Amino acid sequence: MTTTPHPLVTRARHLARELLLPHAERVDQEGLPPGHLAAVRESGLLGVSAPEAYGGAGAPDAVAREVQEILAGACGSTWFVQTQHHTPVRLLARSELPVRERLLRPLASGELMAGIAYAHVRAFPRVPVRATAERGGWRFDGTVPWYTGWGLNDVMLLAGVTEAAELVFAFTEAREQPELRASPPMRLAALTAARTVSLELDGLRVPEESVVLRTPQERFALVDIPRSANASPAVFGVAYAALRLLDDNPGARETAQALRGRLDEVRRRAYALADHPVPQEHIEERLELRTRAFDLMRAATTAAVVAGGGRTMSLDSPAQRRAREGMFLLIQGLTAPVRDAQLAALTQTYT
């Protein structure tokens, strides 16, 4: 953790302590109230990585990671909806296309909240969503299997693949319309409150001025593989939250102390690699540390369930919620290299 907290880290801790954590079990069962996201907006956390010139905080990556840890450790559903927002902000900050001037400031300030609808492009050469050039813009057809925050965010970053294997990323409104239909919110083992749906696109038209990026699929994969190989701050957030539950149980404090020391070391090494100036280097080590972080998160959440005993079978158990959120994190951003690394590690452990 940072020695002298950044103001946004301080705000995140206050938000977690005063609002998110006290209501997390109710949110998990009943849904994410708009007031939670309003509090995130008002705290300035949506602009943590946005340029100061556009109303953001321009905070270092270390601060952004710590904010995500804190939110994930307090309420997984709130964390998951707001974390979608940061990729569009970062992409706009790097873009030189006209959409930057239209959307970056309202997104950085929290006036608008963004979701993402592009994970399906990782399925290539399968193409769930096709992008086709038309006069003045693009047409999107197909199915977005997962979209989180439906009814909670304002715009979405949508991606499709052209016949020439080019990826087109563009912004559109996150609302029902004749060419865009949402399924009912999915009932999931974890994070149902985050309102995840699938989207059916039938000739959704997006103007050229809403495009933020066009890039060959191969080039995107070169950037995406090292990015997905890094350990997620949310994994550490959930793991540390489970260890805090153990701290409250006198019979489990020794277990918490042992796991915390290992988690601290993996976190230190994983973040050092995340800050490495060449993202394409040390991929195997990044994957190893990501997998090790998962192992420790599972151990911490399992220990919290064991220490809690039979009462953890109740749906309002904090230990059970964190175990389910941990299960979700195992499959979030599950690219083929990440899946292979996790399965290989499990094979080695039990053979």
mmCIF file of C-alpha atoms in Angstrom, residues 151-347:
data_model
loop_
_atom_site.group_PDB
_atom_site.id
_atom_site.type_symbol
_atom_site.label_atom_id
_atom_site.label_comp_id
_atom_site.label_asym_id
_atom_site.label_seq_id
_atom_site.Cartn_x
_atom_site.Cartn_y
_atom_site.Cartn_z
ATOM 1 C CA GLY A 151 -29.305 0.546 -17.191
ATOM 2 C CA LEU A 152 -26.548 1.911 -14.958
ATOM 3 C CA ASN A 153 -24.130 3.465 -17.451
ATOM 4 C CA ASP A 154 -24.637 5.994 -20.215
ATOM 5 C CA VAL A 155 -22.445 5.011 -23.168
ATOM 6 C CA MET A 156 -20.696 1.863 -24.286
ATOM 7 C CA LEU A 157 -17.455 1.141 -26.075
ATOM 8 C CA LEU A 158 -18.470 -1.354 -28.745
ATOM 9 C CA ALA A 159 -16.148 -3.357 -30.973
ATOM 10 C CA GLY A 160 -16.646 -5.444 -34.076
ATOM 11 C CA VAL A 161 -14.446 -7.228 -36.609
ATOM 12 C CA THR A 162 -14.436 -6.391 -40.312
ATOM 13 C CA GLU A 163 -14.121 -8.855 -43.196
ATOM 14 C CA ALA A 164 -10.458 -7.780 -43.431
ATOM 15 C CA ALA A 165 -9.835 -8.735 -39.764
ATOM 16 C CA GLU A 166 -9.678 -5.135 -38.605
ATOM 17 C CA LEU A 167 -11.132 -4.248 -35.211
ATOM 18 C CA VAL A 168 -13.357 -1.167 -35.025
ATOM 19 C CA PHE A 169 -13.967 0.393 -31.592
ATOM 20 C CA ALA A 170 -16.699 3.026 -31.362
ATOM 21 C CA PHE A 171 -18.940 4.681 -28.792
ATOM 22 C CA THR A 172 -22.712 4.441 -28.800
ATOM 23 C CA GLU A 173 -25.493 5.054 -26.313
ATOM 24 C CA ALA A 174 -26.114 2.267 -23.798
ATOM 25 C CA ARG A 175 -29.858 2.117 -24.244
ATOM 26 C CA GLU A 176 -32.502 -0.013 -25.903
ATOM 27 C CA GLN A 177 -33.177 0.968 -29.510
ATOM 28 C CA PRO A 178 -34.609 -0.772 -32.574
ATOM 29 C CA GLU A 179 -31.195 -2.089 -33.669
ATOM 30 C CA LEU A 180 -29.949 -2.884 -30.139
ATOM 31 C CA ARG A 181 -31.870 -5.194 -27.816
ATOM 32 C CA ALA A 182 -30.805 -6.350 -24.365
ATOM 33 C CA SER A 183 -31.650 -9.627 -22.673
ATOM 34 C CA PRO A 184 -33.088 -9.619 -19.157
ATOM 35 C CA PRO A 185 -30.319 -9.236 -16.545
ATOM 36 C CA MET A 186 -28.579 -12.566 -16.019
ATOM 37 C CA ARG A 187 -28.851 -14.485 -12.757
ATOM 38 C CA LEU A 188 -25.250 -15.346 -11.928
ATOM 39 C CA ALA A 189 -23.445 -17.120 -9.094
ATOM 40 C CA ALA A 190 -21.716 -13.833 -8.292
ATOM 41 C CA LEU A 191 -22.181 -10.158 -9.173
ATOM 42 C CA THR A 192 -25.783 -10.491 -10.363
ATOM 43 C CA ALA A 193 -26.230 -6.999 -8.930
ATOM 44 C CA ALA A 194 -23.942 -5.609 -11.647
ATOM 45 C CA ARG A 195 -26.737 -6.055 -14.228
ATOM 46 C CA THR A 196 -25.009 -8.130 -16.891
ATOM 47 C CA VAL A 197 -26.951 -8.771 -20.096
ATOM 48 C CA SER A 198 -26.329 -9.988 -23.627
ATOM 49 C CA LEU A 199 -26.930 -7.598 -26.515
ATOM 50 C CA GLU A 200 -28.408 -8.364 -29.930
ATOM 51 C CA LEU A 201 -27.199 -6.010 -32.652
ATOM 52 C CA ASP A 202 -29.216 -5.888 -35.860
ATOM 53 C CA GLY A 203 -27.767 -3.212 -38.102
ATOM 54 C CA LEU A 204 -26.772 -0.816 -35.334
ATOM 55 C CA ARG A 205 -25.358 2.246 -37.090
ATOM 56 C CA VAL A 206 -22.582 4.287 -35.522
ATOM 57 C CA PRO A 207 -21.253 7.467 -37.183
ATOM 58 C CA GLU A 208 -17.590 7.713 -38.151
ATOM 59 C CA GLU A 209 -17.039 10.531 -35.656
ATOM 60 C CA SER A 210 -17.807 8.083 -32.816
ATOM 61 C CA VAL A 211 -14.937 5.732 -33.761
ATOM 62 C CA VAL A 212 -12.049 5.830 -31.301
ATOM 63 C CA LEU A 213 -9.776 3.112 -32.726
ATOM 64 C CA ARG A 214 -9.255 0.976 -35.832
ATOM 65 C CA THR A 215 -6.514 -1.613 -35.612
ATOM 66 C CA PRO A 216 -5.606 -4.967 -37.188
ATOM 67 C CA GLN A 217 -6.671 -7.934 -35.039
ATOM 68 C CA GLU A 218 -3.084 -9.184 -34.870
ATOM 69 C CA ARG A 219 -1.850 -5.868 -33.492
ATOM 70 C CA PHE A 220 -4.614 -5.803 -30.880
ATOM 71 C CA ALA A 221 -3.682 -9.326 -29.757
ATOM 72 C CA LEU A 222 -0.039 -8.296 -29.297
ATOM 73 C CA VAL A 223 -1.162 -5.593 -26.852
ATOM 74 C CA ASP A 224 -3.935 -7.599 -25.231
ATOM 75 C CA ILE A 225 -1.918 -10.707 -24.347
ATOM 76 C CA PRO A 226 0.571 -8.997 -21.997
ATOM 77 C CA ARG A 227 -2.193 -6.830 -20.541
ATOM 78 C CA SER A 228 -4.340 -9.845 -19.665
ATOM 79 C CA ALA A 229 -1.302 -11.667 -18.271
ATOM 80 C CA ASN A 230 -0.961 -9.153 -15.442
ATOM 81 C CA ALA A 231 -2.546 -9.875 -12.067
ATOM 82 C CA SER A 232 -5.755 -7.938 -11.457
ATOM 83 C CA PRO A 233 -5.875 -5.519 -8.514
ATOM 84 C CA ALA A 234 -9.343 -6.881 -7.736
ATOM 85 C CA VAL A 235 -7.817 -10.287 -6.931
ATOM 86 C CA PHE A 236 -5.641 -8.699 -4.273
ATOM 87 C CA GLY A 237 -8.573 -6.624 -3.019
ATOM 88 C CA VAL A 238 -10.788 -9.669 -2.477
ATOM 89 C CA ALA A 239 -7.921 -11.662 -0.965
ATOM 90 C CA TYR A 240 -7.033 -8.953 1.560
ATOM 91 C CA ALA A 241 -10.720 -8.527 2.433
ATOM 92 C CA ALA A 242 -10.956 -12.254 3.195
ATOM 93 C CA LEU A 243 -7.840 -12.026 5.366
ATOM 94 C CA ARG A 244 -9.444 -9.210 7.349
ATOM 95 C CA LEU A 245 -12.313 -11.569 8.137
ATOM 96 C CA LEU A 246 -9.742 -14.040 9.461
ATOM 97 C CA ASP A 247 -8.188 -11.307 11.603
ATOM 98 C CA ASP A 248 -11.508 -11.062 13.443
ATOM 99 C CA ASN A 249 -11.383 -14.755 14.355
ATOM 100 C CA PRO A 250 -8.803 -15.537 17.076
ATOM 101 C CA GLY A 251 -8.410 -19.111 15.851
ATOM 102 C CA ALA A 252 -7.610 -17.992 12.292
ATOM 103 C CA ARG A 253 -5.144 -15.175 12.851
ATOM 104 C CA GLU A 254 -2.080 -17.354 12.331
ATOM 105 C CA THR A 255 -3.466 -18.466 8.974
ATOM 106 C CA ALA A 256 -4.150 -14.848 8.046
ATOM 107 C CA GLN A 257 -0.624 -13.804 8.953
ATOM 108 C CA ALA A 258 0.976 -16.565 6.872
ATOM 109 C CA LEU A 259 -1.177 -15.882 3.812
ATOM 110 C CA ARG A 260 -0.768 -12.113 4.059
ATOM 111 C CA GLY A 261 3.020 -12.338 3.909
ATOM 112 C CA ARG A 262 2.863 -14.430 0.745
ATOM 113 C CA LEU A 263 0.215 -12.191 -0.793
ATOM 114 C CA ASP A 264 2.268 -9.062 -0.087
ATOM 115 C CA GLU A 265 5.247 -10.541 -1.930
ATOM 116 C CA VAL A 266 3.243 -11.656 -4.971
ATOM 117 C CA ARG A 267 1.561 -8.257 -5.115
ATOM 118 C CA ARG A 268 4.901 -6.461 -4.995
ATOM 119 C CA ARG A 269 6.363 -8.547 -7.810
ATOM 120 C CA ALA A 270 3.218 -8.470 -9.966
ATOM 121 C CA TYR A 271 2.927 -4.693 -9.803
ATOM 122 C CA ALA A 272 6.608 -4.251 -10.539
ATOM 123 C CA LEU A 273 6.074 -6.173 -13.773
ATOM 124 C CA ALA A 274 2.886 -4.234 -14.546
ATOM 125 C CA ASP A 275 5.039 -1.083 -14.431
ATOM 126 C CA HIS A 276 7.763 -2.596 -16.635
ATOM 127 C CA PRO A 277 8.409 -0.287 -19.619
ATOM 128 C CA VAL A 278 8.134 -3.139 -22.159
ATOM 129 C CA PRO A 279 4.733 -4.846 -21.747
ATOM 130 C CA GLN A 280 5.624 -7.701 -24.119
ATOM 131 C CA GLU A 281 8.480 -8.892 -21.915
ATOM 132 C CA HIS A 282 8.303 -11.404 -19.024
ATOM 133 C CA ILE A 283 4.983 -12.885 -20.150
ATOM 134 C CA GLU A 284 5.638 -16.239 -18.482
ATOM 135 C CA GLU A 285 6.541 -14.570 -15.196
ATOM 136 C CA ARG A 286 3.471 -12.343 -15.388
ATOM 137 C CA LEU A 287 1.263 -15.392 -15.916
ATOM 138 C CA GLU A 288 2.989 -17.234 -13.093
ATOM 139 C CA LEU A 289 2.358 -14.343 -10.690
ATOM 140 C CA ARG A 290 -1.239 -13.968 -11.841
ATOM 141 C CA THR A 291 -1.790 -17.655 -11.191
ATOM 142 C CA ARG A 292 -0.083 -17.426 -7.812
ATOM 143 C CA ALA A 293 -2.315 -14.483 -6.890
ATOM 144 C CA PHE A 294 -5.345 -16.611 -7.770
ATOM 145 C CA ASP A 295 -4.022 -19.442 -5.587
ATOM 146 C CA LEU A 296 -3.644 -17.135 -2.612
ATOM 147 C CA MET A 297 -7.053 -15.546 -3.176
ATOM 148 C CA ARG A 298 -8.652 -18.997 -3.212
ATOM 149 C CA ALA A 299 -6.775 -19.947 -0.063
ATOM 150 C CA ALA A 300 -7.833 -16.742 1.701
ATOM 151 C CA THR A 301 -11.512 -16.965 0.733
ATOM 152 C CA THR A 302 -11.619 -20.694 1.538
ATOM 153 C CA ALA A 303 -10.033 -20.032 4.919
ATOM 154 C CA ALA A 304 -12.660 -17.371 5.608
ATOM 155 C CA VAL A 305 -15.432 -19.860 4.801
ATOM 156 C CA VAL A 306 -13.870 -22.553 6.995
ATOM 157 C CA ALA A 307 -13.331 -20.150 9.879
ATOM 158 C CA GLY A 308 -16.932 -18.984 9.624
ATOM 159 C CA GLY A 309 -18.326 -22.486 9.786
ATOM 160 C CA GLY A 310 -21.942 -23.316 9.033
ATOM 161 C CA ARG A 311 -23.114 -19.713 9.049
ATOM 162 C CA THR A 312 -21.177 -19.105 5.824
ATOM 163 C CA MET A 313 -23.858 -21.121 3.992
ATOM 164 C CA SER A 314 -26.218 -18.193 4.502
ATOM 165 C CA LEU A 315 -26.425 -15.883 1.499
ATOM 166 C CA ASP A 316 -25.789 -12.890 3.739
ATOM 167 C CA SER A 317 -22.381 -14.248 4.809
ATOM 168 C CA PRO A 318 -19.483 -11.880 3.969
ATOM 169 C CA ALA A 319 -17.145 -14.870 3.662
ATOM 170 C CA GLN A 320 -19.413 -16.611 1.165
ATOM 171 C CA ARG A 321 -19.821 -13.444 -0.884
ATOM 172 C CA ARG A 322 -16.069 -13.030 -1.159
ATOM 173 C CA ALA A 323 -15.641 -16.677 -2.115
ATOM 174 C CA ARG A 324 -18.179 -16.224 -4.909
ATOM 175 C CA GLU A 325 -16.591 -12.976 -6.052
ATOM 176 C CA GLY A 326 -13.251 -14.772 -6.082
ATOM 177 C CA MET A 327 -14.740 -17.478 -8.288
ATOM 178 C CA PHE A 328 -15.872 -14.782 -10.714
ATOM 179 C CA LEU A 329 -12.387 -13.258 -10.843
ATOM 180 C CA LEU A 330 -10.997 -16.630 -11.909
ATOM 181 C CA ILE A 331 -12.792 -16.301 -15.236
ATOM 182 C CA GLN A 332 -12.731 -12.533 -15.779
ATOM 183 C CA GLY A 333 -10.498 -11.720 -18.754
ATOM 184 C CA LEU A 334 -9.865 -15.428 -19.270
ATOM 185 C CA THR A 335 -7.797 -15.458 -22.455
ATOM 186 C CA ALA A 336 -6.369 -18.734 -23.776
ATOM 187 C CA PRO A 337 -2.859 -18.124 -22.311
ATOM 188 C CA VAL A 338 -4.342 -17.305 -18.894
ATOM 189 C CA ARG A 339 -6.553 -20.404 -18.949
ATOM 190 C CA ASP A 340 -3.647 -22.621 -19.963
ATOM 191 C CA ALA A 341 -1.446 -21.208 -17.197
ATOM 192 C CA GLN A 342 -4.131 -21.749 -14.554
ATOM 193 C CA LEU A 343 -4.856 -25.317 -15.641
ATOM 194 C CA ALA A 344 -1.143 -26.157 -15.843
ATOM 195 C CA ALA A 345 -0.631 -24.841 -12.308
ATOM 196 C CA LEU A 346 -3.523 -26.911 -11.010
ATOM 197 C CA THR A 347 -2.196 -29.985 -12.797
#
